[in-house]
């Protein structure tokens, strides 16, 4: 069980082949001056094909980790479910002269700072076996470890630590990766689990917003303000649900209703029976702000009111 992915940089095309892939990592930045010019197209290509996407930064560890983290993070409009990675390795000229103790301290500072800036995204670290065993001193990788042990079978990196991704090959000019989760859906669910739970709305008591009467056998058009949502108030600052309530007077009857879209058309009529001894007939107003009128036609006189709620 598991899924396969790749990591891309400027060496790969803007739209790599995604056949058989469930995820992709894309290099965004290096140091304090380099940006992969292809990364937006590579990201959009991955997401358009349903892949879980992550972006990574290659450090120049003589620089301040916070400055490099800001440079990296500020390139991307991070979305829920995006993976955020430090590509922690340093065999190039920019890093060879940096003491390994300093490199270890850079890793700790970068990961902890990025997690503070993006608490609702999974933040992790890429490292090869040398860095994991000989440079790391704490085992801290934030939310996940992406370990590179090329030449080993996918999913068998040969380490005891809990890992999520394994870079097992660089054949064909592209780094190839494996995730031990069972499906792309499972990986996406895990990545999205870092989002906070939405607050539970607590509503005030129902408030009557309007009272009206409907004569029988007549089209009665009732102007309404749309109901709101908890984040977008509508209709005189209501930000909770709203309904039209109807009750027959003196006899049982039939009520036909239709909703008018603002600047658009009427919905198909809906017909219901109403009884003097029964419950009120309720029409829920949609929360998207699209309805501006309710048309009511009844075989008997009606009294009605509009009732709404507001978040406490």
Short mmCIF file of C-alpha atoms in Angstrom, two decimals:
data_model
loop_
_atom_site.label_atom_id
_atom_site.label_comp_id
_atom_site.label_asym_id
_atom_site.label_seq_id
_atom_site.Cartn_x
_atom_site.Cartn_y
_atom_site.Cartn_z
CA UNK A 1 0.00 0.00 0.00
CA UNK A 2 1.18 3.52 -0.73
CA UNK A 3 1.24 6.23 -3.38
CA UNK A 4 3.94 7.66 -5.61
CA UNK A 5 5.06 11.20 -6.31
CA UNK A 6 7.91 13.32 -7.61
CA UNK A 7 9.74 16.52 -6.69
CA UNK A 8 10.32 19.11 -9.40
CA UNK A 9 12.64 22.04 -9.88
CA UNK A 10 13.60 24.23 -12.82
CA UNK A 11 15.21 21.17 -14.47
CA UNK A 12 11.73 19.74 -15.07
CA UNK A 13 9.19 21.17 -17.55
CA UNK A 14 6.37 23.44 -16.46
CA UNK A 15 3.91 20.60 -16.99
CA UNK A 16 5.63 17.31 -16.14
CA UNK A 17 4.02 13.95 -16.80
CA UNK A 18 1.80 13.13 -13.79
CA UNK A 19 0.80 9.62 -14.82
CA UNK A 20 0.53 7.40 -11.76
CA UNK A 21 1.32 10.20 -9.31
CA UNK A 22 -0.58 11.18 -6.18
CA UNK A 23 1.54 14.10 -4.97
CA UNK A 24 4.28 16.48 -6.10
CA UNK A 25 6.80 18.72 -4.34
CA UNK A 26 8.05 21.83 -6.15
CA UNK A 27 11.15 23.89 -5.41
CA UNK A 28 10.15 27.51 -4.78
CA UNK A 29 13.26 29.32 -3.53
CA UNK A 30 16.93 28.99 -2.65
CA UNK A 31 18.80 31.27 -0.28
CA UNK A 32 17.68 34.89 -0.37
CA UNK A 33 17.74 35.58 -4.12
CA UNK A 34 16.72 32.57 -6.22
CA UNK A 35 13.16 31.76 -7.30
CA UNK A 36 12.25 28.84 -9.56
CA UNK A 37 10.48 30.65 -12.39
CA UNK A 38 8.50 27.52 -13.26
CA UNK A 39 7.05 26.88 -9.81
CA UNK A 40 3.62 28.55 -10.31
CA UNK A 41 3.00 26.58 -13.51
CA UNK A 42 4.24 23.36 -11.89
CA UNK A 43 2.02 23.88 -8.87
CA UNK A 44 -1.04 24.69 -10.96
CA UNK A 45 -0.38 21.67 -13.17
CA UNK A 46 -0.15 19.37 -10.15
CA UNK A 47 -3.32 20.71 -8.55
CA UNK A 48 -5.25 20.65 -11.81
CA UNK A 49 -4.58 16.91 -11.99
CA UNK A 50 -5.71 16.27 -8.43
CA UNK A 51 -2.28 15.87 -6.83
CA UNK A 52 -1.50 16.89 -3.27
CA UNK A 53 1.04 19.70 -3.60
CA UNK A 54 3.94 20.91 -1.50
CA UNK A 55 6.53 23.63 -1.90
CA UNK A 56 10.09 23.56 -0.60
CA UNK A 57 13.01 25.87 0.14
CA UNK A 58 16.71 25.06 -0.32
CA UNK A 59 18.71 26.96 2.32
CA UNK A 60 21.95 28.89 2.35
CA UNK A 61 22.60 28.26 6.01
CA UNK A 62 25.05 31.09 6.59
CA UNK A 63 22.03 33.38 6.30
CA UNK A 64 19.52 34.05 9.05
CA UNK A 65 16.89 31.29 9.02
CA UNK A 66 14.02 33.69 9.66
CA UNK A 67 15.01 35.91 6.73
CA UNK A 68 15.17 32.91 4.40
CA UNK A 69 11.87 31.55 5.72
CA UNK A 70 10.15 34.89 5.10
CA UNK A 71 11.59 35.06 1.59
CA UNK A 72 10.23 31.59 0.87
CA UNK A 73 6.82 31.95 2.50
CA UNK A 74 6.09 35.31 0.93
CA UNK A 75 6.29 33.90 -2.60
CA UNK A 76 3.19 31.72 -2.15
CA UNK A 77 -0.47 32.31 -1.31
CA UNK A 78 -0.56 29.19 0.86
CA UNK A 79 -3.81 27.26 0.85
CA UNK A 80 -5.18 24.67 3.30
CA UNK A 81 -3.68 21.29 2.52
CA UNK A 82 -0.46 22.66 0.97
CA UNK A 83 2.68 20.99 2.33
CA UNK A 84 5.59 23.20 3.42
CA UNK A 85 9.11 21.77 3.38
CA UNK A 86 12.69 22.65 4.26
CA UNK A 87 15.07 20.84 1.85
CA UNK A 88 17.76 20.41 4.51
CA UNK A 89 21.02 19.52 2.78
CA UNK A 90 24.17 21.48 2.15
CA UNK A 91 26.81 19.99 -0.09
CA UNK A 92 27.02 23.05 -2.36
CA UNK A 93 29.46 25.95 -2.16
CA UNK A 94 27.00 28.11 -0.21
CA UNK A 95 26.82 25.61 2.65
CA UNK A 96 30.03 23.57 2.74
CA UNK A 97 31.82 26.17 4.84
CA UNK A 98 28.99 26.43 7.39
CA UNK A 99 29.76 24.40 10.54
CA UNK A 100 27.44 21.44 10.98
CA UNK A 101 26.39 22.64 14.43
CA UNK A 102 25.23 25.88 12.79
CA UNK A 103 23.40 23.92 10.10
CA UNK A 104 21.59 21.95 12.81
CA UNK A 105 20.62 25.15 14.59
CA UNK A 106 19.40 26.64 11.29
CA UNK A 107 17.10 23.66 10.75
CA UNK A 108 15.58 23.95 14.22
CA UNK A 109 15.00 27.69 13.94
CA UNK A 110 13.59 27.56 10.37
CA UNK A 111 11.06 24.82 11.10
CA UNK A 112 9.83 26.34 14.36
CA UNK A 113 9.47 29.81 12.85
CA UNK A 114 7.65 28.57 9.74
CA UNK A 115 5.27 26.54 11.90
CA UNK A 116 4.44 29.68 13.88
CA UNK A 117 3.69 31.52 10.64
CA UNK A 118 1.69 28.66 9.09
CA UNK A 119 0.16 26.79 12.04
CA UNK A 120 -2.63 25.32 9.89
CA UNK A 121 -0.41 23.74 7.24
CA UNK A 122 1.74 20.63 7.63
CA UNK A 123 5.40 21.70 7.88
CA UNK A 124 8.13 19.14 7.38
CA UNK A 125 11.74 18.45 6.51
CA UNK A 126 13.59 16.69 3.71
CA UNK A 127 16.90 15.11 4.65
CA UNK A 128 19.16 12.41 3.26
CA UNK A 129 20.64 9.65 5.39
CA UNK A 130 23.88 11.55 6.04
CA UNK A 131 22.13 14.64 7.34
CA UNK A 132 19.59 12.62 9.32
CA UNK A 133 22.25 10.53 11.06
CA UNK A 134 25.27 12.82 11.22
CA UNK A 135 24.09 16.45 11.25
CA UNK A 136 20.75 16.25 13.04
CA UNK A 137 21.01 16.26 16.83
CA UNK A 138 17.37 16.36 17.97
CA UNK A 139 15.26 14.30 15.56
CA UNK A 140 12.94 17.29 15.20
CA UNK A 141 11.28 17.48 11.78
CA UNK A 142 8.11 19.39 12.79
CA UNK A 143 5.04 17.62 11.34
CA UNK A 144 6.62 15.08 8.98
CA UNK A 145 9.88 13.63 7.72
CA UNK A 146 10.73 13.20 4.04
CA UNK A 147 13.77 10.94 3.99
CA UNK A 148 16.05 10.31 1.00
CA UNK A 149 17.79 6.96 0.70
CA UNK A 150 18.31 6.49 -3.03
CA UNK A 151 18.85 2.96 -4.18
CA UNK A 152 16.54 1.36 -1.63
CA UNK A 153 13.14 -0.05 -2.51
CA UNK A 154 10.25 2.40 -2.31
CA UNK A 155 8.83 2.41 1.21
CA UNK A 156 11.94 0.77 2.73
CA UNK A 157 14.25 3.68 3.62
CA UNK A 158 16.14 1.71 6.26
CA UNK A 159 15.60 4.06 9.22
CA UNK A 160 13.83 3.60 12.53
CA UNK A 161 12.29 7.08 12.64
CA UNK A 162 8.67 7.68 11.71
CA UNK A 163 8.71 8.96 8.12
CA UNK A 164 5.90 9.98 5.76
CA UNK A 165 7.72 10.34 2.42
CA UNK A 166 10.65 8.38 1.00
CA UNK A 167 12.76 9.61 -1.92
CA UNK A 168 13.93 6.28 -3.28
CA UNK A 169 15.27 7.08 -6.76
CA UNK A 170 16.46 9.80 -9.12
CA UNK A 171 16.24 7.76 -12.30
CA UNK A 172 15.27 9.40 -15.56
CA UNK A 173 16.41 12.83 -14.40
CA UNK A 174 13.63 13.25 -11.81
CA UNK A 175 13.52 12.52 -8.09
CA UNK A 176 10.95 9.84 -7.32
CA UNK A 177 9.09 9.59 -4.05
CA UNK A 178 6.78 7.31 -2.10
CA UNK A 179 4.22 8.00 0.65
CA UNK A 180 3.14 5.15 2.90
CA UNK A 181 -0.46 6.39 3.20
CA UNK A 182 -2.97 4.32 1.29
CA UNK A 183 -4.29 6.83 -1.25
CA UNK A 184 -4.15 10.40 -2.47
CA UNK A 185 -7.43 11.00 -0.68
CA UNK A 186 -5.93 9.80 2.60
CA UNK A 187 -2.91 12.07 2.14
CA UNK A 188 -5.13 15.05 1.34
CA UNK A 189 -7.33 14.34 4.38
CA UNK A 190 -4.21 14.25 6.56
CA UNK A 191 -2.91 17.50 5.08
CA UNK A 192 -6.24 19.25 5.62
CA UNK A 193 -6.52 17.97 9.21
CA UNK A 194 -4.23 20.80 10.35
CA UNK A 195 -7.01 23.32 9.76
CA UNK A 196 -8.81 24.45 12.92
CA UNK A 197 -12.33 23.23 13.48
CA UNK A 198 -14.85 25.94 12.49
CA UNK A 199 -16.54 27.53 15.49
CA UNK A 200 -20.02 26.29 16.31
CA UNK A 201 -22.52 29.10 15.79
CA UNK A 202 -24.66 30.03 18.79
CA UNK A 203 -27.84 31.81 17.76
CA UNK A 204 -30.06 34.22 19.61
CA UNK A 205 -33.77 33.56 19.99
CA UNK A 206 -35.89 33.86 16.87
CA UNK A 207 -36.72 37.47 15.97
CA UNK A 208 -39.86 38.37 14.02
CA UNK A 209 -38.75 40.64 11.22
CA UNK A 210 -42.07 41.28 9.41
CA UNK A 211 -45.79 40.42 9.72
CA UNK A 212 -48.23 40.26 6.79
CA UNK A 213 -51.54 38.82 5.57
CA UNK A 214 -52.22 37.00 2.28
CA UNK A 215 -55.68 37.18 0.67
CA UNK A 216 -57.00 34.01 -0.99
CA UNK A 217 -56.67 33.24 -4.71
CA UNK A 218 -54.26 36.11 -5.35
CA UNK A 219 -50.58 36.19 -6.26
CA UNK A 220 -48.96 37.85 -3.25
CA UNK A 221 -45.31 38.90 -3.80
CA UNK A 222 -43.41 39.30 -0.54
CA UNK A 223 -40.09 41.25 -0.72
CA UNK A 224 -37.48 39.60 1.47
CA UNK A 225 -33.92 40.23 2.52
CA UNK A 226 -31.73 37.18 2.10
CA UNK A 227 -30.68 35.13 5.06
CA UNK A 228 -27.04 35.40 6.01
CA UNK A 229 -24.24 33.10 6.94
CA UNK A 230 -22.15 33.20 10.10
CA UNK A 231 -19.38 35.01 8.22
CA UNK A 232 -21.41 37.15 5.82
CA UNK A 233 -24.31 39.09 7.38
CA UNK A 234 -27.26 39.82 5.15
CA UNK A 235 -30.65 41.40 5.60
CA UNK A 236 -30.28 44.14 8.20
CA UNK A 237 -27.12 42.52 9.67
CA UNK A 238 -28.71 39.14 10.28
CA UNK A 239 -26.02 36.48 9.99
CA UNK A 240 -28.08 33.39 10.67
CA UNK A 241 -30.96 31.49 9.08
CA UNK A 242 -34.30 33.07 8.15
CA UNK A 243 -37.70 31.68 7.19
CA UNK A 244 -41.11 32.74 5.93
CA UNK A 245 -43.85 31.17 8.11
CA UNK A 246 -47.46 30.80 6.89
CA UNK A 247 -50.64 29.74 8.73
CA UNK A 248 -54.18 29.31 7.24
CA UNK A 249 -57.13 31.18 8.71
CA UNK A 250 -60.56 29.59 9.15
CA UNK A 251 -60.16 26.57 6.86
CA UNK A 252 -57.65 24.13 5.45
CA UNK A 253 -56.22 24.94 2.04
CA UNK A 254 -53.48 24.65 -0.55
CA UNK A 255 -50.48 27.01 -0.75
CA UNK A 256 -48.27 27.47 -3.81
CA UNK A 257 -44.95 29.28 -3.43
CA UNK A 258 -42.07 30.28 -5.71
CA UNK A 259 -38.73 32.05 -5.09
CA UNK A 260 -37.47 34.88 -7.29
CA UNK A 261 -33.75 35.16 -7.98
CA UNK A 262 -32.51 38.72 -7.73
CA UNK A 263 -32.20 40.01 -11.29
CA UNK A 264 -33.27 36.61 -12.61
CA UNK A 265 -36.21 34.24 -12.86
CA UNK A 266 -38.80 32.53 -10.68
CA UNK A 267 -38.22 29.01 -9.42
CA UNK A 268 -40.67 26.26 -10.22
CA UNK A 269 -43.78 26.55 -8.03
CA UNK A 270 -44.00 24.32 -4.97
CA UNK A 271 -47.43 23.26 -3.65
CA UNK A 272 -48.27 22.16 -0.10
CA UNK A 273 -51.36 21.55 1.95
CA UNK A 274 -51.94 23.67 5.07
CA UNK A 275 -54.33 22.93 7.93
CA UNK A 276 -55.74 25.03 10.71
CA UNK A 277 -54.80 22.38 13.28
CA UNK A 278 -51.34 21.68 11.81
CA UNK A 279 -47.94 23.29 12.06
CA UNK A 280 -47.00 26.47 10.25
CA UNK A 281 -45.75 26.09 6.70
CA UNK A 282 -42.08 27.20 6.63
CA UNK A 283 -40.09 28.43 3.64
CA UNK A 284 -36.33 28.57 4.29
CA UNK A 285 -34.58 31.51 2.64
CA UNK A 286 -31.27 30.53 1.02
CA UNK A 287 -28.12 31.92 2.59
CA UNK A 288 -26.41 32.96 -0.65
CA UNK A 289 -28.29 36.24 -0.98
CA UNK A 290 -29.90 35.25 -4.27
CA UNK A 291 -33.63 35.49 -3.41
CA UNK A 292 -35.35 38.86 -3.24
CA UNK A 293 -39.05 37.89 -3.43
CA UNK A 294 -41.34 35.06 -2.41
CA UNK A 295 -44.57 34.60 -4.39
CA UNK A 296 -47.41 33.13 -2.34
CA UNK A 297 -50.82 32.00 -3.62
CA UNK A 298 -53.32 30.30 -1.33
CA UNK A 299 -56.85 28.94 -1.59
CA UNK A 300 -57.59 30.33 1.91
CA UNK A 301 -56.57 33.48 3.80
CA UNK A 302 -53.14 33.33 5.42
CA UNK A 303 -51.27 35.20 8.10
CA UNK A 304 -47.52 35.09 7.84
CA UNK A 305 -44.32 36.45 9.23
CA UNK A 306 -40.61 36.46 8.46
CA UNK A 307 -38.46 35.15 11.30
CA UNK A 308 -34.69 35.27 11.53
CA UNK A 309 -31.81 34.50 13.84
CA UNK A 310 -28.47 36.12 14.52
CA UNK A 311 -25.26 34.68 15.91
CA UNK A 312 -24.96 35.56 19.58
#
